[in-house]
PDB file of C-alpha atoms in Angstrom:
ATOM      1  CA  UNK H 292     -58.086  68.391   3.502  1.00 74.00           C
ATOM      2  CA  UNK H 293     -59.792  67.955   6.858  1.00 81.00           C
ATOM      3  CA  UNK H 294     -58.220  69.575   9.906  1.00 90.00           C
ATOM      4  CA  UNK H 295     -58.381  66.262  11.768  1.00 94.00           C
ATOM      5  CA  UNK H 296     -57.959  62.909  10.053  1.00 94.00           C
ATOM      6  CA  UNK H 297     -58.987  59.617  11.628  1.00 95.00           C
ATOM      7  CA  UNK H 298     -59.161  56.192  10.009  1.00 91.00           C
ATOM      8  CA  UNK H 299     -62.806  55.054  10.169  1.00 90.00           C
ATOM      9  CA  UNK H 300     -61.931  51.356  10.517  1.00 90.00           C
ATOM     10  CA  UNK H 301     -63.441  49.015  11.435  1.00 94.00           C
ATOM     11  CA  UNK H 302     -60.505  47.784  13.436  1.00 96.00           C
ATOM     12  CA  UNK H 303     -60.990  44.219  14.636  1.00 97.00           C
ATOM     13  CA  UNK H 304     -58.718  42.778  17.340  1.00 97.00           C
ATOM     14  CA  UNK H 305     -58.829  39.694  19.571  1.00 97.00           C
ATOM     15  CA  UNK H 306     -59.547  40.048  23.273  1.00 97.00           C
ATOM     16  CA  UNK H 307     -56.404  40.890  25.223  1.00 97.00           C
ATOM     17  CA  UNK H 308     -54.674  42.675  22.351  1.00 97.00           C
ATOM     18  CA  UNK H 309     -53.126  46.121  22.612  1.00 98.00           C
ATOM     19  CA  UNK H 310     -55.070  48.572  20.498  1.00 98.00           C
ATOM     20  CA  UNK H 311     -53.636  51.715  18.951  1.00 97.00           C
ATOM     21  CA  UNK H 312     -56.026  54.387  17.696  1.00 98.00           C
ATOM     22  CA  UNK H 313     -54.657  57.466  15.984  1.00 97.00           C
ATOM     23  CA  UNK H 314     -55.484  60.932  14.700  1.00 97.00           C
ATOM     24  CA  UNK H 315     -53.426  63.341  12.664  1.00 97.00           C
ATOM     25  CA  UNK H 316     -54.120  67.046  12.463  1.00 96.00           C
ATOM     26  CA  UNK H 317     -52.949  70.009  10.462  1.00 94.00           C
ATOM     27  CA  UNK H 318     -53.591  72.975  12.797  1.00 92.00           C
ATOM     28  CA  UNK H 319     -50.485  73.584  14.902  1.00 91.00           C
ATOM     29  CA  UNK H 320     -52.528  75.807  17.246  1.00 90.00           C
ATOM     30  CA  UNK H 321     -54.317  72.818  18.781  1.00 91.00           C
ATOM     31  CA  UNK H 322     -53.255  72.422  22.404  1.00 90.00           C
ATOM     32  CA  UNK H 323     -55.990  70.446  24.160  1.00 91.00           C
ATOM     33  CA  UNK H 324     -56.677  66.904  23.033  1.00 94.00           C
ATOM     34  CA  UNK H 325     -59.504  64.583  23.964  1.00 94.00           C
ATOM     35  CA  UNK H 326     -60.659  61.070  23.280  1.00 97.00           C
ATOM     36  CA  UNK H 327     -64.342  60.190  23.437  1.00 97.00           C
ATOM     37  CA  UNK H 328     -65.862  56.708  23.330  1.00 98.00           C
ATOM     38  CA  UNK H 329     -69.241  56.241  21.698  1.00 97.00           C
ATOM     39  CA  UNK H 330     -71.188  53.021  22.050  1.00 96.00           C
ATOM     40  CA  UNK H 331     -73.789  52.174  19.443  1.00 93.00           C
ATOM     41  CA  UNK H 332     -76.955  54.249  19.852  1.00 90.00           C
ATOM     42  CA  UNK H 333     -75.371  56.300  22.661  1.00 93.00           C
ATOM     43  CA  UNK H 334     -73.769  59.716  22.944  1.00 95.00           C
ATOM     44  CA  UNK H 335     -69.993  60.182  23.171  1.00 96.00           C
ATOM     45  CA  UNK H 336     -68.450  59.986  26.649  1.00 95.00           C
ATOM     46  CA  UNK H 337     -65.136  61.551  27.589  1.00 94.00           C
ATOM     47  CA  UNK H 338     -62.296  59.056  28.081  1.00 96.00           C
ATOM     48  CA  UNK H 339     -59.131  61.115  28.190  1.00 94.00           C
ATOM     49  CA  UNK H 340     -58.266  64.816  28.280  1.00 92.00           C
ATOM     50  CA  UNK H 341     -54.682  65.974  27.750  1.00 90.00           C
ATOM     51  CA  UNK H 342     -52.869  69.231  27.327  1.00 85.00           C
ATOM     52  CA  UNK H 343     -49.906  69.677  24.968  1.00 75.00           C
ATOM     53  CA  UNK H 344     -47.357  66.918  24.343  1.00 83.00           C
ATOM     54  CA  UNK H 345     -46.639  63.802  26.356  1.00 86.00           C
ATOM     55  CA  UNK H 346     -48.410  60.777  27.769  1.00 91.00           C
ATOM     56  CA  UNK H 347     -51.320  60.408  30.159  1.00 94.00           C
ATOM     57  CA  UNK H 348     -52.384  57.111  31.634  1.00 95.00           C
ATOM     58  CA  UNK H 349     -55.714  56.084  33.160  1.00 95.00           C
ATOM     59  CA  UNK H 350     -56.089  52.404  33.917  1.00 96.00           C
ATOM     60  CA  UNK H 351     -55.871  50.449  30.658  1.00 97.00           C
ATOM     61  CA  UNK H 352     -55.924  53.629  28.585  1.00 98.00           C
ATOM     62  CA  UNK H 353     -52.946  55.777  27.587  1.00 97.00           C
ATOM     63  CA  UNK H 354     -53.244  58.969  25.577  1.00 97.00           C
ATOM     64  CA  UNK H 355     -50.172  60.170  23.740  1.00 96.00           C
ATOM     65  CA  UNK H 356     -49.638  63.518  22.035  1.00 96.00           C
ATOM     66  CA  UNK H 357     -46.779  64.307  19.663  1.00 94.00           C
ATOM     67  CA  UNK H 358     -47.181  67.948  18.698  1.00 92.00           C
ATOM     68  CA  UNK H 359     -44.061  67.973  16.527  1.00 92.00           C
ATOM     69  CA  UNK H 360     -45.626  65.328  14.284  1.00 93.00           C
ATOM     70  CA  UNK H 361     -49.210  66.587  14.796  1.00 94.00           C
ATOM     71  CA  UNK H 362     -50.210  63.103  15.834  1.00 95.00           C
ATOM     72  CA  UNK H 363     -52.188  61.783  18.785  1.00 97.00           C
ATOM     73  CA  UNK H 364     -52.797  58.218  19.869  1.00 97.00           C
ATOM     74  CA  UNK H 365     -54.963  56.279  22.272  1.00 98.00           C
ATOM     75  CA  UNK H 366     -53.631  52.935  23.450  1.00 98.00           C
ATOM     76  CA  UNK H 367     -55.872  50.346  25.060  1.00 98.00           C
ATOM     77  CA  UNK H 368     -54.131  47.537  26.917  1.00 98.00           C
ATOM     78  CA  UNK H 369     -55.712  44.143  27.533  1.00 98.00           C
ATOM     79  CA  UNK H 370     -58.638  45.015  25.293  1.00 98.00           C
ATOM     80  CA  UNK H 371     -62.048  43.648  26.246  1.00 97.00           C
ATOM     81  CA  UNK H 372     -65.240  43.046  24.234  1.00 97.00           C
ATOM     82  CA  UNK H 373     -66.746  45.910  26.255  1.00 97.00           C
ATOM     83  CA  UNK H 374     -64.222  48.223  24.545  1.00 98.00           C
ATOM     84  CA  UNK H 375     -66.036  47.671  21.242  1.00 98.00           C
ATOM     85  CA  UNK H 376     -67.207  51.152  20.294  1.00 98.00           C
ATOM     86  CA  UNK H 377     -66.372  54.100  18.087  1.00 97.00           C
ATOM     87  CA  UNK H 378     -63.522  56.274  19.359  1.00 98.00           C
ATOM     88  CA  UNK H 379     -63.531  59.962  18.494  1.00 97.00           C
ATOM     89  CA  UNK H 380     -60.589  62.265  18.877  1.00 97.00           C
ATOM     90  CA  UNK H 381     -61.214  65.962  19.481  1.00 94.00           C
ATOM     91  CA  UNK H 382     -58.928  68.939  19.805  1.00 93.00           C
ATOM     92  CA  UNK H 383     -59.018  72.677  20.367  1.00 89.00           C
ATOM     93  CA  UNK H 384     -56.658  75.648  20.389  1.00 85.00           C
ATOM     94  CA  UNK H 385     -55.167  77.633  23.263  1.00 80.00           C
ATOM     95  CA  UNK H 386     -58.459  79.080  24.498  1.00 79.00           C
ATOM     96  CA  UNK H 387     -59.735  75.569  25.080  1.00 77.00           C
ATOM     97  CA  UNK H 388     -63.217  76.803  24.291  1.00 83.00           C
ATOM     98  CA  UNK H 389     -65.612  73.935  23.661  1.00 82.00           C
ATOM     99  CA  UNK H 390     -67.357  75.797  20.859  1.00 83.00           C
ATOM    100  CA  UNK H 391     -64.101  75.611  18.906  1.00 86.00           C
ATOM    101  CA  UNK H 392     -63.652  71.854  19.284  1.00 90.00           C
ATOM    102  CA  UNK H 393     -62.767  69.970  16.113  1.00 93.00           C
ATOM    103  CA  UNK H 394     -63.714  66.292  16.073  1.00 94.00           C
ATOM    104  CA  UNK H 395     -62.340  63.426  14.074  1.00 95.00           C
ATOM    105  CA  UNK H 396     -64.870  61.238  12.298  1.00 94.00           C
ATOM    106  CA  UNK H 397     -64.221  58.294  14.609  1.00 96.00           C
ATOM    107  CA  UNK H 398     -62.652  54.843  14.410  1.00 97.00           C
ATOM    108  CA  UNK H 399     -64.902  51.848  14.958  1.00 97.00           C
ATOM    109  CA  UNK H 400     -63.230  49.213  17.138  1.00 98.00           C
ATOM    110  CA  UNK H 401     -64.414  45.639  17.514  1.00 97.00           C
ATOM    111  CA  UNK H 402     -62.836  43.383  20.134  1.00 97.00           C
ATOM    112  CA  UNK H 403     -63.628  39.739  19.488  1.00 96.00           C
ATOM    113  CA  UNK H 404     -63.667  36.801  21.909  1.00 92.00           C
TER     114      UNK H 404
ATOM    115  CA  UNK C  66     -73.017  62.196  37.430  1.00 68.00           C
ATOM    116  CA  UNK C  67     -74.059  64.676  34.775  1.00 66.00           C
ATOM    117  CA  UNK C  68     -77.162  63.690  32.964  1.00 91.00           C
ATOM    118  CA  UNK C  69     -78.091  65.192  29.623  1.00 96.00           C
ATOM    119  CA  UNK C  70     -81.482  63.981  28.488  1.00 96.00           C
ATOM    120  CA  UNK C  71     -82.828  64.264  24.988  1.00 96.00           C
ATOM    121  CA  UNK C  72     -86.564  63.793  24.927  1.00 89.00           C
ATOM    122  CA  UNK C  73     -86.798  61.615  21.816  1.00 91.00           C
ATOM    123  CA  UNK C  74     -84.520  58.797  20.678  1.00 93.00           C
ATOM    124  CA  UNK C  75     -86.123  58.503  17.241  1.00 96.00           C
ATOM    125  CA  UNK C  76     -88.232  60.939  15.262  1.00 97.00           C
ATOM    126  CA  UNK C  77     -89.736  60.699  11.797  1.00 97.00           C
ATOM    127  CA  UNK C  78     -91.026  63.926  10.265  1.00 97.00           C
ATOM    128  CA  UNK C  79     -92.231  65.055   6.885  1.00 98.00           C
ATOM    129  CA  UNK C  80     -90.576  67.655   4.690  1.00 98.00           C
ATOM    130  CA  UNK C  81     -91.732  71.143   5.622  1.00 97.00           C
ATOM    131  CA  UNK C  82     -92.753  70.305   9.171  1.00 97.00           C
ATOM    132  CA  UNK C  83     -91.537  72.375  12.100  1.00 97.00           C
ATOM    133  CA  UNK C  84     -89.510  70.130  14.389  1.00 97.00           C
ATOM    134  CA  UNK C  85     -88.533  70.653  18.016  1.00 97.00           C
ATOM    135  CA  UNK C  86     -85.702  68.711  19.617  1.00 97.00           C
ATOM    136  CA  UNK C  87     -85.542  69.075  23.383  1.00 97.00           C
ATOM    137  CA  UNK C  88     -82.569  68.734  25.698  1.00 97.00           C
ATOM    138  CA  UNK C  89     -82.424  68.997  29.479  1.00 97.00           C
ATOM    139  CA  UNK C  90     -79.380  68.816  31.758  1.00 96.00           C
ATOM    140  CA  UNK C  91     -79.493  68.341  35.505  1.00 95.00           C
ATOM    141  CA  UNK C  92     -76.108  69.708  36.626  1.00 90.00           C
ATOM    142  CA  UNK C  93     -76.759  73.435  36.527  1.00 92.00           C
ATOM    143  CA  UNK C  94     -74.355  73.830  33.593  1.00 93.00           C
ATOM    144  CA  UNK C  95     -74.109  77.262  32.021  1.00 92.00           C
ATOM    145  CA  UNK C  96     -73.096  76.018  28.586  1.00 94.00           C
ATOM    146  CA  UNK C  97     -75.142  73.935  26.186  1.00 96.00           C
ATOM    147  CA  UNK C  98     -74.502  72.811  22.621  1.00 97.00           C
ATOM    148  CA  UNK C  99     -76.263  71.189  19.691  1.00 98.00           C
ATOM    149  CA  UNK C 100     -74.315  69.024  17.235  1.00 98.00           C
ATOM    150  CA  UNK C 101     -75.276  66.846  14.330  1.00 97.00           C
ATOM    151  CA  UNK C 102     -73.356  63.672  13.569  1.00 96.00           C
ATOM    152  CA  UNK C 103     -73.163  62.256  10.063  1.00 94.00           C
ATOM    153  CA  UNK C 104     -71.070  59.351   8.717  1.00 90.00           C
ATOM    154  CA  UNK C 105     -67.800  60.587   7.279  1.00 88.00           C
ATOM    155  CA  UNK C 106     -68.388  64.124   8.530  1.00 90.00           C
ATOM    156  CA  UNK C 107     -68.137  63.630  12.270  1.00 90.00           C
ATOM    157  CA  UNK C 108     -69.691  66.023  14.765  1.00 94.00           C
ATOM    158  CA  UNK C 109     -70.530  69.495  13.560  1.00 95.00           C
ATOM    159  CA  UNK C 110     -71.633  72.313  15.841  1.00 96.00           C
ATOM    160  CA  UNK C 111     -74.999  73.863  15.001  1.00 97.00           C
ATOM    161  CA  UNK C 112     -75.619  76.308  17.862  1.00 97.00           C
ATOM    162  CA  UNK C 113     -74.426  76.878  21.383  1.00 96.00           C
ATOM    163  CA  UNK C 114     -75.411  78.908  24.400  1.00 95.00           C
ATOM    164  CA  UNK C 115     -73.301  80.193  27.275  1.00 92.00           C
ATOM    165  CA  UNK C 116     -76.210  81.605  29.270  1.00 90.00           C
ATOM    166  CA  UNK C 117     -79.971  81.763  29.452  1.00 90.00           C
ATOM    167  CA  UNK C 118     -81.462  83.758  26.591  1.00 83.00           C
ATOM    168  CA  UNK C 119     -78.076  83.777  24.876  1.00 88.00           C
ATOM    169  CA  UNK C 120     -77.290  81.873  21.667  1.00 94.00           C
ATOM    170  CA  UNK C 121     -74.416  81.768  19.228  1.00 95.00           C
ATOM    171  CA  UNK C 122     -74.186  80.244  15.781  1.00 96.00           C
ATOM    172  CA  UNK C 123     -71.898  77.304  15.326  1.00 95.00           C
ATOM    173  CA  UNK C 124     -70.419  76.034  12.088  1.00 94.00           C
ATOM    174  CA  UNK C 125     -73.651  74.957  10.367  1.00 96.00           C
ATOM    175  CA  UNK C 126     -76.586  77.043  11.682  1.00 97.00           C
ATOM    176  CA  UNK C 127     -78.491  77.344   8.400  1.00 97.00           C
ATOM    177  CA  UNK C 128     -81.988  75.920   8.636  1.00 97.00           C
ATOM    178  CA  UNK C 129     -81.909  75.756  12.434  1.00 98.00           C
ATOM    179  CA  UNK C 130     -82.735  77.989  15.374  1.00 97.00           C
ATOM    180  CA  UNK C 131     -82.533  77.478  19.119  1.00 97.00           C
ATOM    181  CA  UNK C 132     -84.285  78.532  22.286  1.00 96.00           C
ATOM    182  CA  UNK C 133     -82.957  78.741  25.827  1.00 96.00           C
ATOM    183  CA  UNK C 134     -85.603  80.093  28.156  1.00 92.00           C
ATOM    184  CA  UNK C 135     -84.324  78.211  31.212  1.00 94.00           C
ATOM    185  CA  UNK C 136     -80.802  77.309  32.221  1.00 94.00           C
ATOM    186  CA  UNK C 137     -81.396  73.556  32.127  1.00 96.00           C
ATOM    187  CA  UNK C 138     -83.225  73.403  28.807  1.00 96.00           C
ATOM    188  CA  UNK C 139     -81.910  73.999  25.281  1.00 97.00           C
ATOM    189  CA  UNK C 140     -84.161  73.380  22.307  1.00 97.00           C
ATOM    190  CA  UNK C 141     -83.198  72.966  18.668  1.00 98.00           C
ATOM    191  CA  UNK C 142     -85.803  74.014  16.121  1.00 98.00           C
ATOM    192  CA  UNK C 143     -85.966  73.023  12.479  1.00 97.00           C
ATOM    193  CA  UNK C 144     -88.237  75.703  11.040  1.00 94.00           C
ATOM    194  CA  UNK C 145     -89.071  73.723   7.900  1.00 97.00           C
ATOM    195  CA  UNK C 146     -87.546  70.273   7.910  1.00 97.00           C
ATOM    196  CA  UNK C 147     -85.760  69.089   4.780  1.00 98.00           C
ATOM    197  CA  UNK C 148     -84.430  65.669   3.822  1.00 98.00           C
ATOM    198  CA  UNK C 149     -80.828  66.868   4.170  1.00 97.00           C
ATOM    199  CA  UNK C 150     -81.508  67.406   7.867  1.00 98.00           C
ATOM    200  CA  UNK C 151     -81.883  63.671   8.375  1.00 98.00           C
ATOM    201  CA  UNK C 152     -79.170  63.000  10.927  1.00 97.00           C
ATOM    202  CA  UNK C 153     -78.227  62.115  14.499  1.00 97.00           C
ATOM    203  CA  UNK C 154     -78.582  65.169  16.722  1.00 98.00           C
ATOM    204  CA  UNK C 155     -76.537  65.347  19.902  1.00 98.00           C
ATOM    205  CA  UNK C 156     -76.992  67.777  22.758  1.00 98.00           C
ATOM    206  CA  UNK C 157     -74.115  68.493  25.154  1.00 96.00           C
ATOM    207  CA  UNK C 158     -73.429  70.617  28.202  1.00 95.00           C
ATOM    208  CA  UNK C 159     -70.388  71.812  30.125  1.00 92.00           C
ATOM    209  CA  UNK C 160     -69.823  73.651  33.382  1.00 89.00           C
ATOM    210  CA  UNK C 161     -67.539  76.290  31.851  1.00 86.00           C
ATOM    211  CA  UNK C 162     -66.737  77.231  28.239  1.00 81.00           C
ATOM    212  CA  UNK C 163     -63.430  75.344  28.581  1.00 80.00           C
ATOM    213  CA  UNK C 164     -64.696  72.214  30.307  1.00 85.00           C
ATOM    214  CA  UNK C 165     -65.135  68.866  28.557  1.00 87.00           C
ATOM    215  CA  UNK C 166     -68.531  68.188  27.057  1.00 92.00           C
ATOM    216  CA  UNK C 167     -71.145  65.815  28.472  1.00 94.00           C
ATOM    217  CA  UNK C 168     -73.367  64.427  25.737  1.00 96.00           C
ATOM    218  CA  UNK C 169     -76.899  63.122  25.657  1.00 96.00           C
ATOM    219  CA  UNK C 170     -77.719  59.878  23.852  1.00 95.00           C
ATOM    220  CA  UNK C 171     -78.889  61.599  20.724  1.00 96.00           C
ATOM    221  CA  UNK C 172     -82.035  61.917  18.651  1.00 97.00           C
ATOM    222  CA  UNK C 173     -82.045  60.160  15.316  1.00 97.00           C
ATOM    223  CA  UNK C 174     -84.206  62.294  13.051  1.00 98.00           C
ATOM    224  CA  UNK C 175     -85.480  61.075   9.714  1.00 98.00           C
ATOM    225  CA  UNK C 176     -87.138  63.572   7.379  1.00 98.00           C
ATOM    226  CA  UNK C 177     -89.125  61.985   4.573  1.00 97.00           C
TER     227      UNK C 177
END
């Protein structure tokens, strides 16, 4: 079993929809959680960075962490075609050291007109 | 804005060739990383470096080596390329070991 599980998709939604992207994990030591967005033929770019449980909002994006369920989510409100990309979750333990980051395999999102 | 530049977007090499993948960052970051990205496997760390001349093995170092002679430059070396090293290679940097990563746009390497 992988430490981090992420549905590969593709997830196809109409423009304006609310999108929910999710990751589950098995390592209870994870404390820092990230979401990266990766456009086709580009490198991943950091979208959200959260510590421990709770919600964090940034514009149309909300990151949610539920440590008791070992479950993290990224919500995108009013989705746009420009949100079409692969979304990677990543997480790391209490040291937060980047060399210990564990990535999900990514969910491909397509927002249609 | 941090810029991480990988010198080649696409490379095609033959089995047994020695391959150099170059990465340069312009933000004076101490920490640099090499990952490979494969469908269904996600990103896997090959090597990383927290300082010039310093290198540490990641999760899958076999068949690879690295060089960091200058702070801004981190090279990945495939000593003798094999077909199972066909992959997308991503370089990243960060200002501290705990900071989020900034990625380059990747080099898609095909070994035939």
